[in-house]
């Protein structure tokens, strides 16, 4: 079942294995035809997570990086589309030597090739692979076939963990194991047999239920892991270890069980997250929050996690409000922003909510409410400054009005050609780039470094033609590309504003529980301290 938490289950398993001193890497397999997640609408698919080398992926990759506290390479993410694409490209390159290329075995073999490659790139002791979707659906059958083939070839080196849901229907209040039994049977019909069952349920699974599941589902009772609902996903590794998940998995995989599990740093982080200390109130002003009756905070998942992680590091309790930019199109609503300690405008694309975001930025700049702008939130901060401080009539961004008199934000000449050829993906700046930080700036103070590496995902840039004018009127470009052409960080001097910092990149992608992001730390500290 989707939404049952396979991603965090996989991440948590990775964490507890890593805590045994094993070198762990993690792969996500998405059953979509989309070659990557870049073209998917965030309201349908959630956040697009960008890897260091620029691949646009599913948000689960972000969970893996946060839980493992390491960067993962592009080879660790695949979709049905990307696998088919490489098989077809190889066929076109005559790499199959004239033989018939077939769905089975050639598609699963390509999947296996990628898994092995990921292992060798990471020199991993364990490769954790999450197969998206549900057993019994058509879409992931070829990935299950890859599992079957691998298990046949390396019977002692492959362990299959099934994440299954055990409902407790409100009317009877009793946990039901039948759906799991059915799911196991469906899995078995693909030739794949589970070694371990992670039993997701509203409540913990007791010994009696475990025995029942073990008996009906062909697993040892020690290999039924209780995985109740928890208030924070970061509790999950600790829950798994109560059932000795890492020990059992090591036994199944024939790995040494002598090393003790060291989750002390993780435990310290979790304990801090449960504190009841002072609150810091942050408003995130985005455009994707509302979908019918629901608030879709998944779209900004990494931003929300980055805020929480930094708040915990500062021993603060974050209270995050999701505000719709569209609600601020009317300036009378702006006063409500006064109740927040800090305001963050995250990344975004297109026209929707733009007026509202610009209004919000103008308000927090003038009212000295701490502001943190990310990507679009940076471009719009620069645009707002051009409109209201430089008073440039007809200032805009090329994304909204390509014919505007003053294109403060625009496409650089080198990208223009690609866009003309409708190579929209190719025109994006994706992945990690270096930025140099200005002496004496807030950014440099926060990072405690003069050069940084951050991940990008955007098409437009601050137009270099306007930089001098903006600087003359007090805006500080405190981070630029090494050649000085691309504006990476903009801020207002500390004498003007308690905290007004906006960045062209996505710092949230590198915020991790055991390594909080310096800019989020600085933003939250300033928010908490400001009057
Ligand atoms: N829409 C902007 C651009 O393409 C910003 C992108 C973003 O916020 N990720 O440059």
Short mmCIF file of C-alpha atoms and ligand atoms in Angstrom, two decimals:
data_model
loop_
_atom_site.label_atom_id
_atom_site.label_comp_id
_atom_site.label_asym_id
_atom_site.label_seq_id
_atom_site.Cartn_x
_atom_site.Cartn_y
_atom_site.Cartn_z
CA UNK A 1 0.00 0.00 0.00
CA UNK A 2 1.39 3.41 -0.81
CA UNK A 3 1.80 5.94 1.98
CA UNK A 4 2.50 3.20 4.49
CA UNK A 5 6.02 4.53 4.94
CA UNK A 6 8.23 2.30 2.79
CA UNK A 7 10.65 5.17 2.23
CA UNK A 8 11.20 5.89 5.89
CA UNK A 9 11.23 2.14 6.60
CA UNK A 10 14.04 1.71 4.05
CA UNK A 11 15.87 4.76 5.44
CA UNK A 12 15.53 3.47 9.00
CA UNK A 13 16.81 0.01 8.07
CA UNK A 14 19.78 1.73 6.41
CA UNK A 15 20.39 3.73 9.59
CA UNK A 16 20.42 0.76 11.94
CA UNK A 17 22.70 -1.25 9.66
CA UNK A 18 25.04 1.71 9.39
CA UNK A 19 24.98 1.95 13.18
CA UNK A 20 26.55 -1.53 13.19
CA UNK A 21 29.56 -0.14 11.39
CA UNK A 22 28.50 -1.35 7.94
CA UNK A 23 28.98 0.77 4.84
CA UNK A 24 25.42 1.15 3.55
CA UNK A 25 24.06 2.70 0.39
CA UNK A 26 20.42 2.97 -0.67
CA UNK A 27 18.65 2.77 -4.02
CA UNK A 28 15.13 3.91 -4.89
CA UNK A 29 13.27 2.31 -7.75
CA UNK A 30 10.21 4.21 -8.98
CA UNK A 31 7.84 2.38 -11.29
CA UNK A 32 7.06 5.43 -13.45
CA UNK A 33 7.72 5.87 -17.15
CA UNK A 34 9.11 9.35 -16.38
CA UNK A 35 12.88 9.12 -16.82
CA UNK A 36 13.42 11.27 -13.76
CA UNK A 37 11.22 13.20 -11.31
CA UNK A 38 11.97 16.58 -12.90
CA UNK A 39 8.88 16.61 -15.07
CA UNK A 40 6.42 15.57 -12.37
CA UNK A 41 4.00 18.01 -10.86
CA UNK A 42 4.85 18.40 -7.18
CA UNK A 43 1.21 18.32 -6.11
CA UNK A 44 1.01 14.82 -7.56
CA UNK A 45 4.38 13.45 -6.64
CA UNK A 46 5.64 15.56 -3.75
CA UNK A 47 8.97 17.31 -3.69
CA UNK A 48 11.61 16.82 -6.36
CA UNK A 49 14.85 16.01 -4.59
CA UNK A 50 18.07 16.92 -6.42
CA UNK A 51 21.17 14.82 -5.96
CA UNK A 52 24.66 16.28 -5.80
CA UNK A 53 25.35 15.31 -9.42
CA UNK A 54 22.13 16.95 -10.59
CA UNK A 55 19.66 14.08 -11.03
CA UNK A 56 16.08 15.03 -10.13
CA UNK A 57 14.60 12.29 -8.00
CA UNK A 58 11.86 11.21 -5.66
CA UNK A 59 11.78 12.64 -2.15
CA UNK A 60 12.73 9.27 -0.68
CA UNK A 61 16.30 9.91 -1.84
CA UNK A 62 16.21 12.88 0.52
CA UNK A 63 15.12 10.62 3.35
CA UNK A 64 18.00 8.25 2.61
CA UNK A 65 20.52 11.10 2.61
CA UNK A 66 19.10 12.52 5.84
CA UNK A 67 19.04 9.16 7.61
CA UNK A 68 22.43 7.98 6.31
CA UNK A 69 24.05 11.41 6.57
CA UNK A 70 25.76 10.96 3.21
CA UNK A 71 25.47 12.08 -0.43
CA UNK A 72 24.11 9.51 -2.84
CA UNK A 73 25.02 9.39 -6.54
CA UNK A 74 22.66 9.30 -9.55
CA UNK A 75 23.18 5.56 -10.08
CA UNK A 76 21.16 5.06 -6.86
CA UNK A 77 17.91 6.21 -8.44
CA UNK A 78 16.03 4.53 -11.27
CA UNK A 79 12.62 4.57 -12.85
CA UNK A 80 11.02 2.19 -15.33
CA UNK A 81 11.56 4.92 -17.93
CA UNK A 82 15.27 5.31 -17.22
CA UNK A 83 15.84 1.54 -17.30
CA UNK A 84 14.00 1.12 -20.62
CA UNK A 85 15.79 4.13 -22.04
CA UNK A 86 19.21 2.67 -21.38
CA UNK A 87 18.22 -0.75 -22.73
CA UNK A 88 16.92 0.87 -25.92
CA UNK A 89 20.01 3.05 -26.24
CA UNK A 90 22.24 -0.01 -25.87
CA UNK A 91 20.21 -1.82 -28.51
CA UNK A 92 20.62 1.14 -30.88
CA UNK A 93 24.37 1.09 -30.18
CA UNK A 94 24.47 -2.58 -31.25
CA UNK A 95 25.56 -3.55 -27.76
CA UNK A 96 23.32 -6.63 -27.76
CA UNK A 97 25.26 -8.13 -30.68
CA UNK A 98 22.27 -8.81 -32.91
CA UNK A 99 20.25 -10.88 -30.46
CA UNK A 100 16.59 -10.33 -29.61
CA UNK A 101 16.28 -7.81 -26.81
CA UNK A 102 13.39 -8.82 -24.58
CA UNK A 103 11.50 -7.40 -21.66
CA UNK A 104 12.53 -10.46 -19.67
CA UNK A 105 15.41 -10.92 -19.00
CA UNK A 106 16.93 -7.75 -20.44
CA UNK A 107 15.03 -5.22 -18.33
CA UNK A 108 15.69 -7.01 -15.00
CA UNK A 109 19.30 -7.56 -16.06
CA UNK A 110 19.74 -3.82 -16.55
CA UNK A 111 18.23 -3.28 -13.10
CA UNK A 112 20.71 -5.76 -11.63
CA UNK A 113 23.61 -4.11 -13.50
CA UNK A 114 22.70 -0.78 -11.91
CA UNK A 115 22.41 -2.31 -8.44
CA UNK A 116 25.87 -3.84 -8.79
CA UNK A 117 27.26 -0.56 -10.09
CA UNK A 118 25.81 1.32 -7.12
CA UNK A 119 27.45 -1.22 -4.80
CA UNK A 120 30.85 -0.84 -6.44
CA UNK A 121 30.70 2.98 -6.60
CA UNK A 122 29.92 3.13 -2.87
CA UNK A 123 32.09 0.10 -1.98
CA UNK A 124 29.07 -0.80 0.09
CA UNK A 125 28.75 -3.76 2.45
CA UNK A 126 24.98 -3.56 2.08
CA UNK A 127 22.86 -2.07 -0.71
CA UNK A 128 19.36 -1.29 0.39
CA UNK A 129 16.87 -1.25 -2.48
CA UNK A 130 13.38 0.15 -2.15
CA UNK A 131 10.89 -0.92 -4.79
CA UNK A 132 8.13 1.64 -5.14
CA UNK A 133 4.46 0.73 -5.51
CA UNK A 134 2.66 -2.28 -4.08
CA UNK A 135 2.93 -6.02 -4.58
CA UNK A 136 0.33 -7.20 -7.02
CA UNK A 137 0.40 -4.18 -9.29
CA UNK A 138 1.65 -4.48 -12.88
CA UNK A 139 4.07 -1.61 -12.69
CA UNK A 140 6.78 -3.09 -10.51
CA UNK A 141 6.67 -6.69 -11.68
CA UNK A 142 9.96 -6.44 -13.59
CA UNK A 143 11.73 -5.13 -10.51
CA UNK A 144 10.42 -8.07 -8.49
CA UNK A 145 11.70 -10.28 -11.29
CA UNK A 146 15.14 -8.67 -10.80
CA UNK A 147 14.91 -9.56 -7.09
CA UNK A 148 13.98 -13.14 -7.93
CA UNK A 149 16.92 -13.44 -10.33
CA UNK A 150 19.37 -11.97 -7.82
CA UNK A 151 18.16 -14.20 -5.03
CA UNK A 152 18.58 -17.27 -7.25
CA UNK A 153 22.11 -16.23 -8.18
CA UNK A 154 23.18 -15.09 -4.70
CA UNK A 155 20.87 -16.91 -2.27
CA UNK A 156 22.89 -16.00 0.82
CA UNK A 157 23.43 -12.35 -0.04
CA UNK A 158 19.89 -11.17 -0.72
CA UNK A 159 17.32 -10.51 1.98
CA UNK A 160 13.76 -9.53 1.15
CA UNK A 161 11.91 -7.29 3.59
CA UNK A 162 8.23 -6.74 3.06
CA UNK A 163 6.62 -3.65 4.56
CA UNK A 164 3.00 -4.48 5.20
CA UNK A 165 0.09 -2.77 6.87
CA UNK A 166 -1.95 -4.33 9.66
CA UNK A 167 -5.13 -2.34 10.16
CA UNK A 168 -6.95 -2.00 13.45
CA UNK A 169 -10.53 -1.32 12.33
CA UNK A 170 -12.14 1.19 14.68
CA UNK A 171 -15.32 -0.83 15.11
CA UNK A 172 -13.60 -3.96 16.48
CA UNK A 173 -10.37 -2.48 17.84
CA UNK A 174 -8.49 -5.63 16.94
CA UNK A 175 -5.43 -5.89 14.71
CA UNK A 176 -6.08 -7.72 11.46
CA UNK A 177 -3.38 -9.89 9.88
CA UNK A 178 -5.35 -11.15 6.85
CA UNK A 179 -4.32 -8.34 4.44
CA UNK A 180 -0.67 -9.14 5.20
CA UNK A 181 -1.23 -12.82 4.62
CA UNK A 182 -2.80 -12.02 1.25
CA UNK A 183 0.04 -9.65 0.35
CA UNK A 184 2.63 -12.33 1.17
CA UNK A 185 0.82 -14.79 -1.06
CA UNK A 186 0.74 -12.25 -3.88
CA UNK A 187 4.47 -11.64 -3.42
CA UNK A 188 5.15 -15.37 -3.43
CA UNK A 189 3.34 -15.73 -6.75
CA UNK A 190 6.16 -13.65 -8.31
CA UNK A 191 8.72 -16.16 -7.06
CA UNK A 192 9.92 -13.82 -4.31
CA UNK A 193 9.73 -14.84 -0.63
CA UNK A 194 10.01 -12.43 2.26
CA UNK A 195 12.71 -13.06 4.88
CA UNK A 196 11.42 -10.34 7.15
CA UNK A 197 8.15 -8.50 7.62
CA UNK A 198 8.00 -4.96 8.88
CA UNK A 199 4.53 -4.83 10.37
CA UNK A 200 3.22 -1.30 10.03
CA UNK A 201 0.25 -0.66 12.24
CA UNK A 202 -1.38 2.05 14.33
CA UNK A 203 -0.15 0.16 17.42
CA UNK A 204 2.74 -2.18 18.23
CA UNK A 205 2.50 -5.85 17.24
CA UNK A 206 2.45 -8.17 20.24
CA UNK A 207 4.07 -11.60 20.50
CA UNK A 208 0.81 -13.41 19.76
CA UNK A 209 0.28 -11.51 16.51
CA UNK A 210 3.91 -11.95 15.58
CA UNK A 211 3.56 -15.70 15.96
CA UNK A 212 0.46 -15.68 13.82
CA UNK A 213 2.14 -13.61 11.10
CA UNK A 214 5.24 -15.82 11.25
CA UNK A 215 3.16 -18.98 10.89
CA UNK A 216 1.03 -17.76 8.01
CA UNK A 217 3.69 -15.79 6.19
CA UNK A 218 6.65 -18.18 6.25
CA UNK A 219 9.05 -16.10 8.32
CA UNK A 220 10.75 -16.68 11.67
CA UNK A 221 8.98 -14.96 14.54
CA UNK A 222 12.14 -12.88 15.30
CA UNK A 223 11.88 -11.57 11.77
CA UNK A 224 8.49 -9.96 12.31
CA UNK A 225 9.30 -6.39 13.27
CA UNK A 226 6.79 -4.23 15.07
CA UNK A 227 6.48 -0.81 13.42
CA UNK A 228 3.74 1.21 15.10
CA UNK A 229 2.74 4.75 14.12
CA UNK A 230 5.11 7.24 15.73
CA UNK A 231 4.98 10.99 16.22
CA UNK A 232 8.27 11.55 14.40
CA UNK A 233 9.84 9.53 11.58
CA UNK A 234 13.20 9.88 13.33
CA UNK A 235 11.97 7.58 16.13
CA UNK A 236 11.66 4.66 13.72
CA UNK A 237 15.27 3.38 13.78
CA UNK A 238 15.07 3.25 17.58
CA UNK A 239 11.82 1.28 17.43
CA UNK A 240 13.34 -1.18 14.97
CA UNK A 241 16.23 -1.81 17.29
CA UNK A 242 13.84 -2.71 20.11
CA UNK A 243 13.03 -5.71 17.92
CA UNK A 244 16.72 -6.17 17.00
CA UNK A 245 16.11 -5.61 13.32
CA UNK A 246 19.77 -5.04 12.45
CA UNK A 247 20.86 -8.19 14.28
CA UNK A 248 18.25 -10.29 12.47
CA UNK A 249 19.12 -8.84 9.08
CA UNK A 250 22.83 -9.47 9.66
CA UNK A 251 22.01 -13.07 10.51
CA UNK A 252 19.97 -13.50 7.33
CA UNK A 253 22.75 -11.96 5.23
CA UNK A 254 25.54 -13.87 6.98
CA UNK A 255 27.17 -10.65 8.20
CA UNK A 256 29.10 -10.48 11.44
CA UNK A 257 26.88 -9.80 14.43
CA UNK A 258 29.71 -9.04 16.81
CA UNK A 259 29.74 -5.27 16.41
CA UNK A 260 27.46 -3.40 18.76
CA UNK A 261 24.89 -0.99 17.46
CA UNK A 262 25.93 2.59 18.11
CA UNK A 263 22.93 4.86 17.74
CA UNK A 264 24.07 7.33 20.40
CA UNK A 265 24.32 10.38 18.11
CA UNK A 266 20.93 9.56 16.62
CA UNK A 267 19.43 9.17 20.10
CA UNK A 268 20.80 12.55 21.15
CA UNK A 269 19.13 14.11 18.12
CA UNK A 270 15.82 12.36 18.84
CA UNK A 271 15.92 13.42 22.48
CA UNK A 272 16.50 17.03 21.50
CA UNK A 273 13.54 16.81 19.12
CA UNK A 274 11.29 15.89 22.02
CA UNK A 275 12.16 18.84 24.19
CA UNK A 276 9.47 21.17 25.40
CA UNK A 277 11.59 24.29 25.31
CA UNK A 278 10.82 27.64 23.75
CA UNK A 279 8.88 27.81 20.54
CA UNK A 280 10.04 29.42 17.31
CA UNK A 281 7.18 30.25 14.94
CA UNK A 282 8.04 30.03 11.27
CA UNK A 283 5.70 30.77 8.36
CA UNK A 284 6.43 29.05 5.06
CA UNK A 285 4.71 30.91 2.23
CA UNK A 286 4.26 28.62 -0.75
CA UNK A 287 1.87 28.08 -3.60
CA UNK A 288 1.36 24.33 -3.55
CA UNK A 289 -0.17 23.87 -0.12
CA UNK A 290 -3.81 23.49 -1.01
CA UNK A 291 -5.18 20.48 -2.84
CA UNK A 292 -8.92 20.27 -2.32
CA UNK A 293 -9.44 19.92 1.41
CA UNK A 294 -5.85 18.89 2.09
CA UNK A 295 -2.68 20.73 2.96
CA UNK A 296 0.16 19.27 0.93
CA UNK A 297 3.25 19.97 2.98
CA UNK A 298 5.08 17.09 1.23
CA UNK A 299 5.89 19.45 -1.62
CA UNK A 300 8.33 21.27 0.64
CA UNK A 301 9.40 18.22 2.63
CA UNK A 302 13.13 18.98 2.75
CA UNK A 303 12.52 22.62 3.70
CA UNK A 304 10.29 21.54 6.58
CA UNK A 305 12.79 18.93 7.74
CA UNK A 306 15.64 21.46 7.51
CA UNK A 307 13.70 23.89 9.73
CA UNK A 308 12.93 21.19 12.28
CA UNK A 309 16.50 19.86 12.31
CA UNK A 310 17.99 23.31 12.95
CA UNK A 311 15.38 24.16 15.56
CA UNK A 312 16.21 20.98 17.46
CA UNK A 313 19.92 21.76 17.22
CA UNK A 314 19.17 25.10 18.90
CA UNK A 315 16.97 23.42 21.50
CA UNK A 316 13.88 25.13 20.14
CA UNK A 317 10.48 23.70 19.34
CA UNK A 318 9.52 24.63 15.77
CA UNK A 319 5.94 25.64 15.08
CA UNK A 320 5.63 25.72 11.30
CA UNK A 321 2.63 27.33 9.58
CA UNK A 322 1.91 26.69 5.92
CA UNK A 323 0.56 29.82 4.32
CA UNK A 324 -0.75 30.08 0.80
CA UNK A 325 0.92 32.87 -1.20
CA UNK A 326 -2.38 33.45 -3.00
CA UNK A 327 -3.88 34.66 0.30
CA UNK A 328 -1.51 37.65 0.29
CA UNK A 329 -2.47 38.97 -3.13
CA UNK A 330 -4.67 41.24 -1.05
CA UNK A 331 -2.29 43.39 1.02
CA UNK A 332 -4.74 43.68 3.92
CA UNK A 333 -3.79 40.17 5.06
CA UNK A 334 -0.14 41.05 5.46
CA UNK A 335 -0.51 42.22 9.06
CA UNK A 336 -1.12 38.60 10.09
CA UNK A 337 2.59 37.95 9.40
CA UNK A 338 3.47 39.86 12.56
CA UNK A 339 2.70 36.83 14.68
CA UNK A 340 5.57 34.83 13.20
CA UNK A 341 9.19 34.94 14.33
CA UNK A 342 10.44 34.32 10.82
CA UNK A 343 9.14 33.94 7.26
CA UNK A 344 10.49 31.64 4.58
CA UNK A 345 9.62 31.69 0.87
CA UNK A 346 10.73 28.41 -0.71
CA UNK A 347 11.38 27.51 -4.36
CA UNK A 348 8.68 27.55 -7.00
CA UNK A 349 7.86 27.90 -10.66
CA UNK A 350 5.45 29.99 -12.70
CA UNK A 351 3.01 32.83 -12.12
CA UNK A 352 0.73 31.50 -9.41
CA UNK A 353 1.09 33.28 -6.09
CA UNK A 354 3.76 35.70 -7.34
CA UNK A 355 1.99 38.90 -6.33
CA UNK A 356 1.35 37.46 -2.88
CA UNK A 357 4.98 36.42 -2.45
CA UNK A 358 6.26 39.83 -3.53
CA UNK A 359 3.86 41.48 -1.07
CA UNK A 360 5.07 39.21 1.72
CA UNK A 361 8.73 39.95 0.97
CA UNK A 362 8.13 43.71 0.89
CA UNK A 363 6.27 43.50 4.20
CA UNK A 364 8.91 41.46 6.05
CA UNK A 365 11.72 43.61 4.64
CA UNK A 366 10.07 46.83 5.82
CA UNK A 367 8.84 45.40 9.14
CA UNK A 368 12.16 43.77 9.93
CA UNK A 369 10.75 40.26 10.30
CA UNK A 370 13.54 37.70 9.70
CA UNK A 371 13.36 36.43 6.13
CA UNK A 372 14.90 33.43 4.42
CA UNK A 373 14.35 33.13 0.66
CA UNK A 374 15.15 30.01 -1.29
CA UNK A 375 15.58 29.95 -5.08
CA UNK A 376 12.37 31.62 -6.31
CA UNK A 377 12.29 33.20 -2.85
CA UNK A 378 15.67 34.77 -3.69
CA UNK A 379 14.79 35.86 -7.21
CA UNK A 380 11.62 37.53 -5.93
CA UNK A 381 13.52 39.23 -3.09
CA UNK A 382 15.86 40.80 -5.65
CA UNK A 383 12.91 41.73 -7.87
CA UNK A 384 11.02 43.29 -4.97
CA UNK A 385 14.08 45.40 -4.16
CA UNK A 386 14.34 46.55 -7.77
CA UNK A 387 10.64 47.44 -7.82
CA UNK A 388 10.41 49.28 -4.51
CA UNK A 389 13.88 50.53 -3.63
CA UNK A 390 15.33 51.13 -7.09
CA UNK A 391 11.79 52.08 -8.20
CA UNK A 392 12.29 50.57 -11.62
CA UNK A 393 9.01 50.77 -13.55
CA UNK A 394 8.34 47.55 -15.43
CA UNK A 395 10.77 45.39 -13.46
CA UNK A 396 9.98 41.69 -13.66
CA UNK A 397 11.36 38.22 -14.12
CA UNK A 398 11.54 36.65 -17.55
CA UNK A 399 9.62 33.67 -16.20
CA UNK A 400 6.51 35.84 -15.77
CA UNK A 401 6.89 38.61 -18.32
CA UNK A 402 9.57 38.07 -20.98
CA UNK A 403 8.78 41.45 -22.58
CA UNK A 404 9.20 43.54 -19.40
CA UNK A 405 11.36 46.68 -19.67
CA UNK A 406 13.67 45.61 -16.86
CA UNK A 407 14.35 41.90 -16.66
CA UNK A 408 15.90 41.75 -13.22
CA UNK A 409 15.80 37.97 -13.32
CA UNK A 410 16.39 36.33 -16.68
CA UNK A 411 17.92 33.65 -18.80
CA UNK A 412 21.64 33.93 -19.46
CA UNK A 413 22.65 33.91 -23.15
CA UNK A 414 24.23 30.46 -22.88
CA UNK A 415 20.88 28.96 -21.81
CA UNK A 416 18.76 30.81 -24.36
CA UNK A 417 19.72 28.53 -27.22
CA UNK A 418 18.66 25.39 -25.34
CA UNK A 419 15.27 26.87 -24.50
CA UNK A 420 14.75 27.80 -28.17
CA UNK A 421 15.23 24.13 -29.01
CA UNK A 422 12.62 23.20 -26.38
CA UNK A 423 15.37 21.48 -24.38
CA UNK A 424 13.81 22.81 -21.19
CA UNK A 425 15.43 20.22 -18.93
CA UNK A 426 18.86 21.00 -20.43
CA UNK A 427 18.42 24.68 -19.69
CA UNK A 428 18.25 24.14 -15.94
CA UNK A 429 21.18 24.59 -13.61
CA UNK A 430 21.08 21.34 -11.68
CA UNK A 431 23.21 19.85 -8.94
CA UNK A 432 26.17 21.05 -7.00
CA UNK A 433 28.07 24.28 -7.74
CA UNK A 434 30.63 26.28 -5.83
CA UNK A 435 29.99 29.74 -4.42
CA UNK A 436 32.49 32.16 -2.89
CA UNK A 437 31.40 34.11 0.16
CA UNK A 438 32.03 37.77 0.85
CA UNK A 439 34.12 38.75 3.83
CA UNK A 440 32.14 40.12 6.76
CA UNK A 441 28.78 38.89 5.41
CA UNK A 442 26.07 37.08 7.36
CA UNK A 443 26.50 34.14 5.00
CA UNK A 444 30.21 33.82 5.66
CA UNK A 445 29.65 34.11 9.38
CA UNK A 446 27.00 31.37 9.25
CA UNK A 447 29.02 28.95 7.13
CA UNK A 448 32.36 29.75 8.78
CA UNK A 449 33.90 29.20 5.33
CA UNK A 450 34.84 31.28 2.33
CA UNK A 451 33.77 28.74 -0.26
CA UNK A 452 30.73 26.45 -0.23
CA UNK A 453 29.09 23.78 -2.39
CA UNK A 454 25.32 23.82 -2.73
CA UNK A 455 22.74 22.13 -4.95
CA UNK A 456 20.75 23.98 -7.59
CA UNK A 457 17.55 23.54 -9.56
CA UNK A 458 16.52 26.60 -11.52
CA UNK A 459 16.44 28.08 -14.98
CA UNK A 460 16.75 31.82 -14.31
CA UNK A 461 19.49 33.93 -12.74
CA UNK A 462 19.89 37.45 -11.38
CA UNK A 463 20.63 39.59 -14.45
CA UNK A 464 24.28 40.73 -14.08
CA UNK A 465 23.39 44.08 -15.76
CA UNK A 466 21.47 45.21 -12.65
CA UNK A 467 23.90 44.11 -9.97
CA UNK A 468 25.77 47.44 -9.66
CA UNK A 469 22.52 49.43 -9.27
CA UNK A 470 21.21 47.02 -6.64
CA UNK A 471 24.47 47.11 -4.70
CA UNK A 472 24.52 50.92 -4.83
CA UNK A 473 21.11 50.93 -3.17
CA UNK A 474 22.26 48.70 -0.31
CA UNK A 475 21.69 45.11 -1.39
CA UNK A 476 24.66 42.85 -0.63
CA UNK A 477 25.52 39.97 -2.94
CA UNK A 478 27.40 37.91 -0.40
CA UNK A 479 27.79 34.75 -2.46
CA UNK A 480 28.70 34.48 -6.14
CA UNK A 481 30.00 31.87 -8.54
CA UNK A 482 33.82 31.71 -8.59
CA UNK A 483 33.87 33.84 -11.79
CA UNK A 484 31.62 36.40 -10.08
CA UNK A 485 28.94 36.23 -12.80
CA UNK A 486 26.19 34.31 -11.02
CA UNK A 487 24.57 35.70 -7.88
CA UNK A 488 24.22 32.94 -5.31
CA UNK A 489 23.37 34.71 -2.04
CA UNK A 490 21.85 38.09 -1.36
CA UNK A 491 21.41 39.76 2.02
CA UNK A 492 20.76 43.04 3.76
CA UNK A 493 23.38 44.39 6.16
CA UNK A 494 22.81 43.52 9.84
CA UNK A 495 22.45 47.26 10.52
CA UNK A 496 19.38 47.37 8.24
CA UNK A 497 17.54 44.18 9.11
CA UNK A 498 17.81 41.47 11.79
CA UNK A 499 18.04 38.74 9.12
CA UNK A 500 17.31 39.08 5.43
CA UNK A 501 19.13 36.36 3.51
CA UNK A 502 18.09 34.69 0.27
CA UNK A 503 19.87 32.04 -1.75
CA UNK A 504 19.71 30.92 -5.37
CA UNK A 505 20.37 27.29 -4.41
CA UNK A 506 18.50 24.78 -2.25
CA UNK A 507 20.25 24.55 1.13
CA UNK A 508 17.46 22.34 2.47
CA UNK A 509 18.78 19.46 0.36
CA UNK A 510 21.88 19.25 2.50
CA UNK A 511 20.30 19.64 5.94
CA UNK A 512 20.64 16.46 7.95
CA UNK A 513 19.72 15.40 11.49
CA UNK A 514 23.36 14.82 12.39
CA UNK A 515 24.56 17.80 10.34
CA UNK A 516 22.10 20.72 10.46
CA UNK A 517 22.46 23.38 7.78
CA UNK A 518 24.34 26.54 8.86
CA UNK A 519 21.96 28.94 7.07
CA UNK A 520 18.85 27.36 8.58
CA UNK A 521 20.61 27.53 11.97
CA UNK A 522 21.31 31.22 11.43
CA UNK A 523 17.75 31.94 10.24
CA UNK A 524 16.16 30.17 13.20
CA UNK A 525 18.51 31.75 15.71
CA UNK A 526 17.78 35.21 14.31
CA UNK A 527 14.02 34.47 14.25
CA UNK A 528 14.08 33.37 17.86
CA UNK A 529 16.16 36.33 18.98
CA UNK A 530 14.38 39.07 17.01
CA UNK A 531 11.75 41.10 18.87
N1 LIG B 1 11.37 29.35 -11.20
C1 LIG B 1 12.71 29.75 -10.88
C2 LIG B 1 13.71 29.32 -11.94
O1 LIG B 1 13.44 28.46 -12.72
C3 LIG B 1 13.10 29.24 -9.52
C4 LIG B 1 13.20 27.75 -9.44
C5 LIG B 1 13.13 27.24 -8.05
O2 LIG B 1 12.69 27.93 -7.15
N2 LIG B 1 13.52 25.99 -7.86
O3 LIG B 1 14.80 29.83 -11.99
#
